[in-house]
Amino acid sequence: MSDILHRIATKTTSPDGIYEALTTIDGLAGWWTTDTTGKTGVGDVVEFRFPPGGFSMKVLELSPGELVRWEVVEGPEEWVGTTVNWKLKQSGDYTVVWFEHLGWKEPVEFMYHCSTKWASYLLSLKALVETGTGAPSPHDVMISDWH
């Protein structure tokens, strides 16, 4: 198994803004993709669509200000069955976000692409929380087609 791991810190004295950006449709659409639909409670499914395709995540766990956990239930074959974890921790004037996209069967070329895209979207999340404006798809930096 292979995993994508990233860490960012946002200048904010509370994890509430990050948590809201990860657990509301408006929040998710503000940094990841403007085409986000569904419900965001535990057991619900959120649908994310991008110009080349999309995927759906089932919300597995929510711990306000601390953790958001999803499972990919529909999308590219390499993603289905993987989990995405967002661990939040306050450190002084910063909220630190540990991001994990876990359970890739092998480090295929698509995983390298996704790792770069996750990093760019994490910077979009940081911008949304710190400035009020993110760079969600289709306004993000394009690096290549998915495959």
Coordinates of C-alpha atoms in Angstrom, one line a residue:
M1 CA 0.0 0.0 0.0
S2 CA 1.1 3.6 -0.7
D3 CA -0.1 6.8 0.8
I4 CA -0.1 10.6 0.0
L5 CA 0.9 12.7 3.0
H6 CA 1.0 16.5 3.4
R7 CA 1.1 19.1 6.1
I8 CA 0.2 22.7 6.1
A9 CA -0.3 25.4 8.8
T10 CA -2.9 28.2 8.5
K11 CA -2.6 31.4 10.4
T12 CA -5.7 31.2 12.6
T13 CA -6.2 31.0 16.3
S14 CA -8.9 28.3 16.0
P15 CA -9.4 25.2 13.9
D16 CA -13.0 26.1 13.4
G17 CA -12.5 27.8 10.0
I18 CA -10.6 24.8 8.6
Y19 CA -13.2 22.4 10.0
E20 CA -16.0 24.4 8.4
A21 CA -14.2 24.4 5.1
L22 CA -14.0 20.6 5.3
T23 CA -17.5 19.8 6.5
T24 CA -19.8 22.2 4.6
I25 CA -20.7 22.2 0.9
D26 CA -19.9 25.9 0.7
G27 CA -16.6 25.4 2.4
L28 CA -15.6 22.5 0.2
A29 CA -16.7 24.4 -3.0
G30 CA -14.6 27.4 -1.8
W31 CA -11.2 25.6 -2.0
W32 CA -11.6 22.2 -3.8
T33 CA -14.2 22.3 -6.6
T34 CA -17.1 24.6 -7.3
D35 CA -19.1 21.6 -8.4
T36 CA -19.6 20.0 -4.9
T37 CA -23.0 18.6 -3.9
G38 CA -24.4 16.2 -1.3
K39 CA -24.7 16.2 2.5
T40 CA -21.8 16.3 4.9
G41 CA -22.9 14.4 8.0
V42 CA -21.5 11.1 9.1
G43 CA -22.8 8.4 6.8
D44 CA -23.6 10.9 4.0
V45 CA -22.0 11.1 0.6
V46 CA -20.4 14.2 -0.9
E47 CA -20.0 14.4 -4.7
F48 CA -17.0 16.3 -6.2
R49 CA -16.9 16.9 -9.9
F50 CA -14.0 18.3 -12.0
P51 CA -13.7 19.0 -15.7
P52 CA -12.1 15.5 -16.4
G53 CA -14.4 13.6 -14.0
G54 CA -15.1 13.2 -10.4
F55 CA -15.6 11.0 -7.3
S56 CA -17.8 10.6 -4.3
M57 CA -16.7 10.4 -0.7
K58 CA -18.6 8.9 2.2
V59 CA -18.2 10.7 5.5
L60 CA -16.9 8.2 8.0
E61 CA -16.0 10.3 11.0
L62 CA -16.3 13.9 12.2
S63 CA -14.7 15.2 15.4
P64 CA -15.2 19.0 15.5
G65 CA -11.9 20.9 15.3
E66 CA -9.9 17.7 15.3
L67 CA -10.7 15.2 12.5
V68 CA -12.5 14.6 9.3
R69 CA -12.4 11.2 7.6
W70 CA -13.8 10.1 4.3
E71 CA -13.9 6.9 2.2
V72 CA -13.9 7.1 -1.6
V73 CA -16.9 5.2 -2.7
E74 CA -17.1 6.2 -6.4
G75 CA -14.5 7.5 -8.9
P76 CA -11.3 6.5 -10.5
E77 CA -10.4 2.9 -9.9
E78 CA -7.2 3.8 -8.0
W79 CA -9.2 5.9 -5.5
V80 CA -12.2 3.6 -4.7
G81 CA -11.7 2.2 -1.3
T82 CA -9.0 4.6 -0.2
T83 CA -9.5 6.9 2.7
V84 CA -8.8 10.6 3.2
N85 CA -8.1 11.9 6.7
W86 CA -7.8 15.5 7.8
K87 CA -6.2 15.8 11.3
L88 CA -6.3 19.3 12.9
K89 CA -4.3 20.6 15.8
Q90 CA -3.9 24.1 17.1
S91 CA -0.4 25.3 17.7
G92 CA -0.2 28.9 18.9
D93 CA -1.5 31.2 16.2
Y94 CA -1.7 28.4 13.6
T95 CA -3.9 25.5 12.9
V96 CA -1.8 22.6 11.6
V97 CA -3.5 20.2 9.1
W98 CA -2.1 16.7 8.6
F99 CA -3.5 15.4 5.4
E100 CA -3.5 11.7 4.5
H101 CA -4.8 10.0 1.4
L102 CA -4.4 6.3 2.5
G103 CA -4.6 2.9 0.9
W104 CA -3.4 3.3 -2.7
K105 CA -2.7 -0.2 -4.0
E106 CA 0.6 0.9 -5.6
P107 CA 2.3 4.2 -6.5
V108 CA 1.1 4.4 -10.1
E109 CA 1.6 7.6 -12.2
F110 CA -1.9 8.9 -11.3
M111 CA -0.8 8.9 -7.7
Y112 CA 2.0 11.3 -8.4
H113 CA -0.4 13.6 -10.2
C114 CA -2.9 13.4 -7.3
S115 CA -0.2 14.2 -4.8
T116 CA 0.7 17.4 -6.6
K117 CA -3.0 18.3 -7.0
W118 CA -3.7 17.6 -3.3
A119 CA -0.8 20.0 -2.4
S120 CA -2.2 22.7 -4.7
Y121 CA -5.7 22.3 -3.2
L122 CA -4.2 22.4 0.4
L123 CA -2.7 25.8 -0.5
S124 CA -6.2 26.8 -1.8
L125 CA -7.7 25.7 1.6
K126 CA -5.0 27.7 3.4
A127 CA -5.8 30.8 1.2
L128 CA -9.6 30.4 1.8
V129 CA -9.2 30.3 5.6
E130 CA -6.6 33.1 5.7
T131 CA -8.0 35.5 3.1
G132 CA -11.6 34.4 2.4
T133 CA -10.7 33.4 -1.2
G134 CA -9.5 29.9 -2.4
A135 CA -8.6 28.6 -5.9
P136 CA -11.1 25.7 -6.4
S137 CA -11.5 23.9 -9.7
P138 CA -11.9 25.2 -12.3
H139 CA -9.9 28.1 -11.1
D140 CA -7.0 26.1 -9.9
V141 CA -3.5 25.6 -11.4
M142 CA -3.7 23.0 -14.2
I143 CA -0.9 20.5 -14.3
S144 CA -2.1 17.9 -16.8
D145 CA -4.9 15.5 -17.6
W146 CA -5.6 12.9 -15.0
H147 CA -4.3 10.0 -17.0

